[in-house]
Tab-separated table of C-alpha atoms and ligand atoms in Angstrom:
chain	number	residue	atom	x	y	z
A	1	MET	CA	0.000	0.000	0.000
A	2	ALA	CA	1.378	3.409	-0.910
A	3	SER	CA	1.895	5.863	1.915
A	4	ASN	CA	0.555	9.422	1.873
A	5	TYR	CA	4.016	10.671	0.988
A	6	GLN	CA	6.293	10.537	-2.031
A	7	ALA	CA	9.915	11.492	-2.617
A	8	PRO	CA	10.023	15.254	-3.386
A	9	ARG	CA	9.648	16.279	-7.037
A	10	GLY	CA	12.866	15.757	-8.994
A	11	THR	CA	14.317	13.384	-6.388
A	12	PHE	CA	14.344	9.594	-6.199
A	13	ASP	CA	15.121	6.740	-3.866
A	14	VAL	CA	18.123	4.566	-4.634
A	15	LEU	CA	16.881	0.988	-4.326
A	16	PRO	CA	19.241	-1.970	-3.896
A	17	ALA	CA	19.646	-2.973	-7.583
A	18	ASP	CA	20.394	0.667	-8.422
A	19	ALA	CA	22.704	0.982	-5.419
A	20	ARG	CA	24.768	-1.946	-6.680
A	21	ALA	CA	25.190	-0.332	-10.094
A	22	ARG	CA	26.214	2.921	-8.386
A	23	ARG	CA	28.751	1.125	-6.212
A	24	ARG	CA	30.359	-0.339	-9.309
A	25	ILE	CA	30.643	3.136	-10.906
A	26	GLU	CA	32.191	4.557	-7.745
A	27	ALA	CA	34.615	1.645	-7.459
A	28	VAL	CA	35.781	1.966	-11.078
A	29	ALA	CA	36.210	5.733	-10.630
A	30	ALA	CA	38.098	5.302	-7.345
A	31	ALA	CA	40.527	2.848	-8.966
A	32	ILE	CA	41.157	5.191	-11.912
A	33	PHE	CA	41.701	8.177	-9.589
A	34	ALA	CA	44.052	6.209	-7.350
A	35	ARG	CA	46.174	5.127	-10.336
A	36	ALA	CA	46.491	8.758	-11.453
A	37	GLY	CA	47.163	10.174	-7.960
A	38	TYR	CA	43.911	12.084	-7.384
A	39	GLU	CA	43.124	12.083	-3.638
A	40	THR	CA	39.617	12.172	-2.217
A	41	ILE	CA	38.079	15.357	-0.856
A	42	ALA	CA	34.601	15.865	0.594
A	43	THR	CA	32.992	19.232	1.311
A	44	PRO	CA	29.671	20.052	3.044
A	45	ALA	CA	26.337	19.670	1.286
A	46	PHE	CA	25.650	23.382	1.859
A	47	GLU	CA	27.774	26.516	1.786
A	48	ASP	CA	27.420	30.284	2.153
A	49	THR	CA	25.223	31.459	-0.694
A	50	GLU	CA	27.794	34.058	-1.675
A	51	LEU	CA	30.367	31.386	-2.527
A	52	PHE	CA	28.210	30.266	-5.440
A	53	GLU	CA	27.135	33.788	-6.410
A	54	ARG	CA	30.780	34.806	-6.724
A	55	GLY	CA	32.125	31.453	-7.892
A	56	VAL	CA	29.545	30.157	-10.344
A	57	GLY	CA	28.524	33.657	-11.452
A	58	ARG	CA	25.467	35.856	-10.896
A	59	SER	CA	24.430	35.791	-14.561
A	60	THR	CA	24.243	31.984	-14.795
A	61	ASP	CA	20.967	30.055	-14.790
A	62	ILE	CA	22.246	28.128	-11.789
A	63	VAL	CA	22.527	31.225	-9.599
A	64	ARG	CA	19.564	33.109	-11.082
A	65	LYS	CA	17.020	30.295	-10.970
A	66	GLU	CA	18.212	26.963	-9.703
A	67	MET	CA	19.684	27.251	-6.237
A	68	PHE	CA	18.069	25.805	-3.131
A	69	THR	CA	18.763	28.822	-0.933
A	70	PHE	CA	17.407	29.351	2.556
A	71	GLU	CA	18.111	31.192	5.759
A	72	ASP	CA	19.437	29.099	8.614
A	73	LYS	CA	18.348	29.692	12.204
A	74	GLY	CA	21.170	32.206	12.650
A	75	GLY	CA	19.868	34.345	9.782
A	76	ARG	CA	22.690	33.348	7.393
A	77	SER	CA	21.877	32.677	3.762
A	78	VAL	CA	23.029	29.175	2.852
A	79	THR	CA	22.645	27.165	-0.349
A	80	LEU	CA	22.597	23.435	-1.053
A	81	ARG	CA	25.629	23.018	-3.304
A	82	PRO	CA	24.668	23.099	-7.004
A	83	GLU	CA	28.203	22.067	-8.021
A	84	GLY	CA	31.520	21.080	-6.487
A	85	THR	CA	34.248	23.262	-7.961
A	86	ALA	CA	33.635	26.485	-6.009
A	87	PRO	CA	33.423	24.580	-2.664
A	88	ILE	CA	36.654	22.715	-3.428
A	89	CYS	CA	38.433	25.969	-4.252
A	90	ARG	CA	37.087	27.392	-0.983
A	91	ALA	CA	38.493	24.371	0.874
A	92	TYR	CA	41.809	24.641	-1.013
A	93	LEU	CA	42.253	28.193	0.276
A	94	GLU	CA	40.801	27.576	3.744
A	95	HIS	CA	43.262	24.731	4.375
A	96	GLY	CA	46.282	26.475	2.883
A	97	MET	CA	46.630	23.921	0.105
A	98	HIS	CA	48.169	26.654	-2.070
A	99	LYS	CA	51.261	26.234	0.135
A	100	LEU	CA	51.594	22.534	-0.769
A	101	ALA	CA	53.502	21.252	-3.796
A	102	GLN	CA	51.397	22.122	-6.834
A	103	PRO	CA	49.240	20.960	-8.425
A	104	VAL	CA	46.916	19.552	-5.789
A	105	LYS	CA	44.910	16.788	-7.455
A	106	LEU	CA	41.532	16.057	-5.869
A	107	ALA	CA	38.613	13.739	-6.599
A	108	TYR	CA	35.089	13.835	-5.186
A	109	ALA	CA	31.702	12.171	-5.349
A	110	GLY	CA	28.376	13.090	-3.793
A	111	PRO	CA	24.924	14.661	-4.102
A	112	PHE	CA	24.317	18.067	-5.692
A	113	PHE	CA	21.140	20.146	-5.879
A	114	ARG	CA	19.593	22.263	-8.620
A	115	HIS	CA	16.003	23.452	-8.771
A	116	GLU	CA	15.550	22.569	-12.444
A	117	ARG	CA	12.488	21.303	-14.286
A	118	PRO	CA	12.748	17.531	-13.798
A	119	GLN	CA	12.945	15.254	-16.847
A	120	ALA	CA	14.810	12.079	-17.784
A	121	GLY	CA	18.436	12.660	-16.795
A	122	ARG	CA	17.676	15.912	-14.979
A	123	TYR	CA	16.917	15.876	-11.285
A	124	ARG	CA	16.820	18.278	-8.370
A	125	GLN	CA	19.107	16.060	-6.343
A	126	PHE	CA	21.675	14.244	-8.486
A	127	HIS	CA	25.131	12.782	-8.004
A	128	GLN	CA	28.398	13.830	-9.511
A	129	ILE	CA	31.831	12.271	-9.577
A	130	GLY	CA	34.575	14.735	-10.426
A	131	VAL	CA	38.216	15.747	-10.282
A	132	GLU	CA	40.072	19.034	-9.934
A	133	ALA	CA	43.800	19.621	-10.596
A	134	ILE	CA	44.555	22.924	-8.879
A	135	GLY	CA	47.746	24.949	-9.264
A	136	THR	CA	48.909	24.236	-12.803
A	137	ASP	CA	48.342	25.907	-16.151
A	138	SER	CA	50.081	23.126	-18.074
A	139	PRO	CA	48.152	21.752	-21.059
A	140	LEU	CA	49.334	18.368	-19.757
A	141	ALA	CA	46.857	18.782	-16.877
A	142	ASP	CA	43.979	19.523	-19.277
A	143	ALA	CA	44.848	16.478	-21.387
A	144	GLU	CA	45.286	14.270	-18.314
A	145	ALA	CA	41.919	15.322	-16.869
A	146	ILE	CA	40.104	14.787	-20.166
A	147	ALA	CA	41.780	11.407	-20.690
A	148	LEU	CA	40.688	10.347	-17.189
A	149	LEU	CA	37.033	11.022	-17.943
A	150	ALA	CA	37.342	9.291	-21.325
A	151	GLU	CA	38.870	6.295	-19.550
A	152	LEU	CA	36.177	6.229	-16.868
A	153	LEU	CA	33.334	6.253	-19.405
A	154	ALA	CA	35.089	3.636	-21.563
A	155	GLU	CA	35.842	1.337	-18.634
A	156	LEU	CA	32.230	1.557	-17.456
A	157	GLY	CA	31.095	0.684	-20.969
A	158	VAL	CA	29.035	3.843	-21.616
A	159	PRO	CA	28.059	3.477	-25.291
A	160	GLY	CA	28.230	6.075	-28.054
A	161	VAL	CA	30.260	8.685	-26.178
A	162	GLU	CA	31.594	11.685	-28.101
A	163	LEU	CA	34.006	14.316	-26.825
A	164	ARG	CA	33.520	17.941	-27.846
A	165	LEU	CA	36.317	20.356	-27.234
A	166	GLY	CA	36.532	24.128	-27.279
A	167	SER	CA	38.441	27.030	-25.798
A	168	LEU	CA	37.223	30.287	-24.282
A	169	GLY	CA	40.640	31.984	-24.271
A	170	SER	CA	41.537	34.345	-21.469
A	171	PRO	CA	39.297	37.064	-20.039
A	172	GLY	CA	40.725	39.836	-22.254
A	173	THR	CA	40.189	37.967	-25.515
A	174	ARG	CA	36.798	36.889	-24.288
A	175	ALA	CA	35.717	40.428	-23.343
A	176	ALA	CA	36.641	41.765	-26.780
A	177	TYR	CA	34.894	38.835	-28.418
A	178	LEU	CA	31.751	39.280	-26.320
A	179	GLU	CA	31.459	42.894	-27.500
A	180	GLU	CA	31.739	41.682	-31.078
A	181	LEU	CA	29.109	39.008	-30.443
A	182	LYS	CA	26.719	41.439	-28.745
A	183	ALA	CA	27.038	43.764	-31.737
A	184	HIS	CA	26.135	40.841	-34.024
A	185	LEU	CA	23.113	39.956	-31.851
A	186	ARG	CA	21.933	43.569	-31.672
A	187	ALA	CA	22.233	43.919	-35.434
A	188	ASN	CA	19.898	40.914	-35.829
A	189	GLU	CA	17.712	41.555	-32.795
A	190	GLY	CA	14.424	41.107	-34.677
A	191	GLU	CA	15.086	37.443	-35.431
A	192	LEU	CA	16.099	36.370	-31.911
A	193	SER	CA	13.862	34.620	-29.396
A	194	LYS	CA	12.564	36.818	-26.591
A	195	GLU	CA	14.741	35.092	-24.014
A	196	VAL	CA	17.939	35.527	-26.007
A	197	ARG	CA	17.060	39.150	-26.832
A	198	GLU	CA	16.554	39.974	-23.166
A	199	ARG	CA	19.920	38.507	-22.280
A	200	ILE	CA	22.137	39.995	-24.982
A	201	GLU	CA	23.866	42.161	-22.407
A	202	ILE	CA	23.922	39.611	-19.555
A	203	ASN	CA	24.983	36.410	-21.265
A	204	PRO	CA	25.242	36.591	-25.051
A	205	LEU	CA	27.136	33.258	-25.269
A	206	ARG	CA	24.035	31.341	-24.279
A	207	ALA	CA	22.535	32.330	-27.638
A	208	PHE	CA	24.595	29.459	-29.097
A	209	ASP	CA	22.501	27.080	-26.971
A	210	ALA	CA	19.099	28.344	-28.184
A	211	ASP	CA	16.950	25.920	-30.121
A	212	ASP	CA	14.495	28.256	-31.899
A	213	ASP	CA	14.982	28.621	-35.667
A	214	GLY	CA	15.318	32.410	-35.646
A	215	THR	CA	18.149	32.508	-33.127
A	216	ARG	CA	19.855	29.524	-34.730
A	217	ALA	CA	19.937	31.247	-38.101
A	218	VAL	CA	21.485	34.338	-36.524
A	219	MET	CA	24.057	32.213	-34.702
A	220	ALA	CA	25.052	30.350	-37.858
A	221	SER	CA	26.704	33.537	-39.116
A	222	ALA	CA	27.966	34.713	-35.709
A	223	PRO	CA	31.714	35.069	-35.125
A	224	THR	CA	33.154	32.364	-32.845
A	225	LEU	CA	35.585	32.824	-30.007
A	226	LEU	CA	37.856	30.104	-31.395
A	227	GLU	CA	38.469	32.266	-34.464
A	228	ARG	CA	39.632	35.050	-32.152
A	229	LEU	CA	42.051	33.062	-29.957
A	230	GLU	CA	45.566	34.389	-30.188
A	231	GLY	CA	49.052	34.148	-28.671
A	232	GLU	CA	49.400	31.949	-25.599
A	233	ASP	CA	45.724	31.015	-25.574
A	234	ALA	CA	45.938	29.644	-29.102
A	235	ASP	CA	49.203	27.812	-28.296
A	236	HIS	CA	47.699	26.312	-25.140
A	237	PHE	CA	44.694	25.018	-27.043
A	238	ALA	CA	46.913	23.623	-29.817
A	239	GLU	CA	48.958	21.729	-27.212
A	240	VAL	CA	45.891	20.261	-25.520
A	241	ARG	CA	44.672	19.028	-28.906
A	242	ALA	CA	48.060	17.563	-29.821
A	243	LEU	CA	48.322	15.760	-26.468
A	244	LEU	CA	44.858	14.255	-26.819
A	245	GLU	CA	45.627	13.119	-30.348
A	246	ALA	CA	48.870	11.519	-29.186
A	247	ALA	CA	46.977	9.777	-26.370
A	248	GLY	CA	44.415	8.429	-28.839
A	249	VAL	CA	41.501	10.310	-27.252
A	250	ALA	CA	39.083	11.114	-30.089
A	251	PHE	CA	37.398	14.530	-30.090
A	252	THR	CA	35.693	17.040	-32.324
A	253	ILE	CA	36.316	20.760	-32.085
A	254	ASP	CA	33.114	22.606	-31.286
A	255	PRO	CA	33.577	26.355	-31.867
A	256	THR	CA	30.178	27.106	-30.308
A	257	LEU	CA	30.613	25.040	-27.166
A	258	VAL	CA	29.468	26.947	-24.069
A	259	ARG	CA	29.041	25.852	-20.481
A	260	GLY	CA	26.575	26.915	-17.822
A	261	LEU	CA	29.141	28.235	-15.360
A	262	ASP	CA	31.003	31.552	-15.533
A	263	TYR	CA	34.385	30.475	-14.173
A	264	TYR	CA	35.747	28.797	-17.280
A	265	THR	CA	38.798	30.080	-19.150
A	266	ARG	CA	40.670	28.441	-22.030
A	267	THR	CA	39.866	24.714	-22.420
A	268	ILE	CA	36.254	23.561	-22.095
A	269	PHE	CA	34.920	20.114	-22.968
A	270	SER	CA	31.777	18.063	-22.983
A	271	PHE	CA	31.230	14.324	-23.274
A	272	VAL	CA	27.872	13.671	-24.906
A	273	CYS	CA	26.033	10.420	-25.382
A	274	ALA	CA	23.485	10.362	-28.211
A	275	GLY	CA	21.345	7.717	-26.468
A	276	LEU	CA	20.543	10.111	-23.628
A	277	GLY	CA	18.046	12.327	-25.479
A	278	ALA	CA	17.617	15.958	-24.433
A	279	GLN	CA	20.013	15.790	-21.472
A	280	SER	CA	22.780	14.352	-23.605
A	281	GLU	CA	25.808	15.537	-21.630
A	282	VAL	CA	27.182	12.752	-19.535
A	283	GLY	CA	30.065	14.812	-18.163
A	284	GLY	CA	32.093	17.921	-18.782
A	285	GLY	CA	34.315	20.620	-17.405
A	286	GLY	CA	37.264	22.784	-18.261
A	287	ARG	CA	39.926	25.142	-17.060
A	288	TYR	CA	39.100	27.841	-14.510
A	289	ASP	CA	42.245	29.921	-14.111
A	290	GLY	CA	40.549	32.893	-12.442
A	291	LEU	CA	38.232	31.258	-9.908
A	292	ILE	CA	40.575	30.992	-6.932
A	293	GLU	CA	41.603	34.615	-7.256
A	294	GLN	CA	37.941	35.534	-7.553
A	295	LEU	CA	37.381	33.831	-4.184
A	296	GLY	CA	40.165	35.899	-2.569
A	297	GLY	CA	43.180	33.640	-3.144
A	298	PRO	CA	46.395	34.077	-5.127
A	299	PRO	CA	46.280	33.660	-8.922
A	300	THR	CA	45.958	29.874	-9.285
A	301	PRO	CA	45.216	28.134	-12.579
A	302	ALA	CA	43.189	24.910	-12.411
A	303	VAL	CA	41.252	22.403	-14.481
A	304	GLY	CA	38.629	19.747	-13.741
A	305	TRP	CA	35.366	18.054	-14.641
A	306	ALA	CA	32.307	16.360	-13.240
A	307	THR	CA	30.186	13.542	-14.567
A	308	GLY	CA	26.557	12.835	-13.663
A	309	VAL	CA	26.105	9.390	-12.134
A	310	GLU	CA	22.407	9.212	-13.093
A	311	ARG	CA	23.276	10.004	-16.703
A	312	ILE	CA	25.867	7.213	-16.734
A	313	LEU	CA	23.247	4.826	-15.326
A	314	LEU	CA	20.705	5.923	-17.948
A	315	ALA	CA	23.244	5.474	-20.738
A	316	LEU	CA	24.180	2.025	-19.463
A	317	GLY	CA	20.508	1.095	-19.062
A	318	GLU	CA	21.227	-1.753	-16.691
A	319	SER	CA	21.223	-2.610	-13.035
A	320	GLU	CA	23.636	-4.862	-11.272
A	321	GLU	CA	22.828	-8.484	-10.399
A	322	ALA	CA	22.701	-9.230	-6.690
A	323	VAL	CA	25.817	-10.802	-5.260
A	324	GLY	CA	24.836	-14.187	-3.799
A	325	ARG	CA	25.623	-15.606	-0.359
A	326	ASP	CA	28.061	-18.352	0.549
A	327	VAL	CA	25.524	-20.039	2.759
A	328	PHE	CA	22.005	-19.873	4.181
A	329	VAL	CA	21.662	-21.572	7.539
A	330	VAL	CA	18.442	-23.565	7.710
A	331	VAL	CA	16.746	-25.361	10.627
A	332	ALA	CA	14.931	-28.621	9.926
A	333	GLU	CA	12.721	-28.228	12.967
A	334	ASP	CA	10.795	-25.120	13.919
A	335	ASP	CA	12.167	-24.855	17.427
A	336	PRO	CA	13.262	-21.510	18.982
A	337	LYS	CA	16.410	-23.160	20.354
A	338	TRP	CA	17.424	-24.394	16.899
A	339	ARG	CA	16.639	-21.012	15.381
A	340	ALA	CA	18.891	-19.319	17.952
A	341	THR	CA	21.644	-21.842	17.206
A	342	ALA	CA	21.317	-21.138	13.471
A	343	SER	CA	21.469	-17.403	14.073
A	344	LEU	CA	24.592	-17.675	16.242
A	345	LEU	CA	26.178	-19.969	13.687
A	346	ALA	CA	25.520	-17.435	10.913
A	347	MET	CA	27.216	-14.735	13.017
A	348	GLU	CA	30.212	-16.995	13.581
A	349	LEU	CA	30.503	-17.778	9.870
A	350	ARG	CA	30.384	-14.041	9.055
A	351	ARG	CA	33.169	-13.389	11.537
A	352	ALA	CA	35.165	-16.013	9.658
A	353	GLY	CA	34.683	-13.977	6.462
A	354	LEU	CA	31.854	-15.898	4.805
A	355	SER	CA	28.566	-14.321	3.755
A	356	ALA	CA	25.812	-16.075	5.666
A	357	GLU	CA	22.108	-15.506	6.213
A	358	VAL	CA	19.462	-17.071	8.353
A	359	ASP	CA	15.677	-17.020	8.063
A	360	LEU	CA	14.120	-14.202	10.069
A	361	GLY	CA	10.603	-14.816	8.808
A	362	GLY	CA	9.589	-17.925	10.787
A	363	ARG	CA	9.434	-20.100	7.640
A	364	ALA	CA	9.156	-23.863	7.648
A	365	LEU	CA	11.983	-25.949	6.121
A	366	LYS	CA	10.652	-25.705	2.568
A	367	GLY	CA	10.158	-21.943	2.885
A	368	GLN	CA	13.685	-21.493	4.241
A	369	LEU	CA	15.163	-23.349	1.254
A	370	LYS	CA	13.082	-21.190	-1.071
A	371	GLN	CA	14.383	-18.073	0.662
A	372	ALA	CA	17.964	-19.394	0.358
A	373	ASP	CA	17.348	-19.688	-3.376
A	374	ARG	CA	15.861	-16.177	-3.608
A	375	VAL	CA	18.881	-14.506	-2.024
A	376	GLY	CA	21.228	-16.439	-4.310
A	377	ALA	CA	22.818	-18.636	-1.629
A	378	ARG	CA	25.203	-21.152	-3.166
A	379	GLN	CA	24.709	-23.578	-0.305
A	380	ALA	CA	22.233	-24.258	2.469
A	381	LEU	CA	23.480	-25.595	5.780
A	382	ILE	CA	20.644	-27.632	7.220
A	383	LEU	CA	20.829	-28.200	10.983
A	384	GLU	CA	19.061	-31.373	12.040
A	385	GLY	CA	19.366	-33.673	15.022
A	386	ASP	CA	23.025	-33.939	16.058
A	387	GLY	CA	24.444	-33.108	12.697
A	388	ALA	CA	24.263	-30.920	9.657
A	389	GLN	CA	23.788	-31.362	5.922
A	390	LEU	CA	25.325	-29.108	3.324
A	391	ARG	CA	23.142	-28.750	0.258
A	392	ASP	CA	24.386	-27.424	-3.074
A	393	MET	CA	21.553	-25.131	-4.128
A	394	LYS	CA	22.173	-25.578	-7.837
A	395	SER	CA	22.424	-29.368	-8.065
A	396	GLY	CA	20.287	-30.137	-5.008
A	397	GLN	CA	22.930	-32.617	-3.861
A	398	GLN	CA	23.360	-32.961	-0.142
A	399	ARG	CA	26.051	-34.413	2.107
A	400	SER	CA	26.716	-34.680	5.843
A	401	VAL	CA	29.345	-32.300	7.133
A	402	ASP	CA	31.590	-32.189	10.141
A	403	THR	CA	30.091	-29.502	12.432
A	404	GLY	CA	33.507	-28.959	14.012
A	405	ASN	CA	34.901	-27.821	10.689
A	406	LEU	CA	32.091	-25.815	9.123
A	407	VAL	CA	34.064	-22.844	7.817
A	408	GLU	CA	36.289	-25.054	5.699
A	409	GLU	CA	33.425	-27.282	4.597
A	410	ILE	CA	31.408	-24.280	3.394
A	411	ALA	CA	34.324	-22.373	1.877
A	412	GLY	CA	35.319	-25.578	0.091
A	413	GLY	CA	32.179	-25.451	-2.036
A	414	GLY	CA	28.996	-27.425	-2.397
A	415	ALA	CA	28.372	-31.164	-2.388
B	1	LIG	P1	28.061	20.876	-14.971
B	1	LIG	O1	28.229	20.802	-16.442
B	1	LIG	O2	27.122	21.882	-14.451
B	1	LIG	O3	29.516	21.140	-14.405
B	1	LIG	O4	27.654	19.453	-14.412
B	1	LIG	C1	28.459	18.328	-14.677
B	1	LIG	C2	27.595	17.122	-14.972
B	1	LIG	O5	26.643	16.911	-13.946
B	1	LIG	C3	26.760	17.243	-16.237
B	1	LIG	O6	27.517	16.892	-17.366
B	1	LIG	C4	25.647	16.243	-15.982
B	1	LIG	O7	26.086	14.941	-16.327
B	1	LIG	C5	25.468	16.316	-14.477
B	1	LIG	N1	24.300	17.155	-14.122
B	1	LIG	C6	24.233	18.495	-14.055
B	1	LIG	N2	23.008	18.902	-13.681
B	1	LIG	C7	22.264	17.792	-13.501
B	1	LIG	C8	20.908	17.520	-13.099
B	1	LIG	N3	20.059	18.515	-12.780
B	1	LIG	N4	20.499	16.225	-13.034
B	1	LIG	C9	21.333	15.215	-13.334
B	1	LIG	N5	22.619	15.409	-13.702
B	1	LIG	C10	23.090	16.678	-13.786
B	1	LIG	C11	29.833	21.285	-13.095
B	1	LIG	O8	29.081	21.068	-12.186
B	1	LIG	C12	31.281	21.707	-12.884
B	1	LIG	N6	31.515	21.841	-11.438
B	1	LIG	C13	32.220	20.706	-13.508
B	1	LIG	C14	33.656	21.075	-13.341
B	1	LIG	C15	34.511	20.593	-12.434
B	1	LIG	N7	34.298	22.009	-14.021
B	1	LIG	C16	35.538	22.093	-13.580
B	1	LIG	N8	35.679	21.254	-12.598
């Protein structure tokens, strides 16, 4: 019977089959991060609202519309974290990590919150796995980070993944370009959608994301930032591309690539998966050379990415099979004393490193064997009279076992 309550809109419960699939993703990611020397960091689920206003940017959709912001009991404005990069930069400064040998390479995983319109692949509470390499402007760091995400998605078996790559240059180049772009938008104002028109001054780059025909036609003839990259920015981008090519990471250059956060400089990238539909980005990120300074720290270049766990799960379209049990301890007779013995025996077997279960539902012998089958037990240990029988659940074969030597008998396999 359903209760009177449901999980809040845009959220979901993680049930066991889903939890197993998530554990596998986290384990694969953890192994990849460990091999590449990215250490785990965890930050709080909420932060001062201003961290995101300054870090993510006041003109972004995230800050304008999507933050879960509230006043705590002390009258402070706090926000459930919509992303992880600004909090990690805050922690980097707070803990003096800028004084450590650079770069500091960090990995994280956890829930994030955005008040978006829910749809497949878009939730109000979702989970990201990500990395940040802070304190280096080397193109090697960009290429390493991108290759790590490519490796993660490949190792997980996410099908049909494509990498799109772009560069935003540095703030000066970008500012000059934005003026040029705004002029182009203003000159064609009549053909733009209302939303794009209203935001020419605030965030003209988002016009590249619009899906109405009018705006798209205007954007087809718009100048791109990539065409305006020069000097060190152009060299940096060329090196990132060359490194990825040498590493065999396939990509396409996307001159209109934009991202929903303001802190990016130079390299930006997006891994998309055609099978995902409207929310096709499975992960993405880029370089954010100005963010730490923006938060009050010394000039500190950095690069990173995050991938959405739910989008990976959707793309994989599968859940994980349950892991079975070594043994299910069964009592032949429905006697409380025997049931207690079986329960204690299961505890002892677990302490010895085996996975063992016992019936907690008061079932008769037949029901217990059925339950053993349901949970995927390889063997059933049937306690009867003075002895015990070990039954191979697959073949149904049974043999008497030495109760003084149960751990070895069970670990040794079925009948
Ligand atoms: P983002 O592009 O906003 O970047 O999010 C990264 C990933 O999180 C997306 O590619 C998507 O897979 C997933 N995601 C985002 N919003 C939702 C949602 N509402 N529901 C489900 N999944 C979602 C960042 O957050 C940056 N902090 C990434 C980064 C790290 N850049 C540099 N370092």
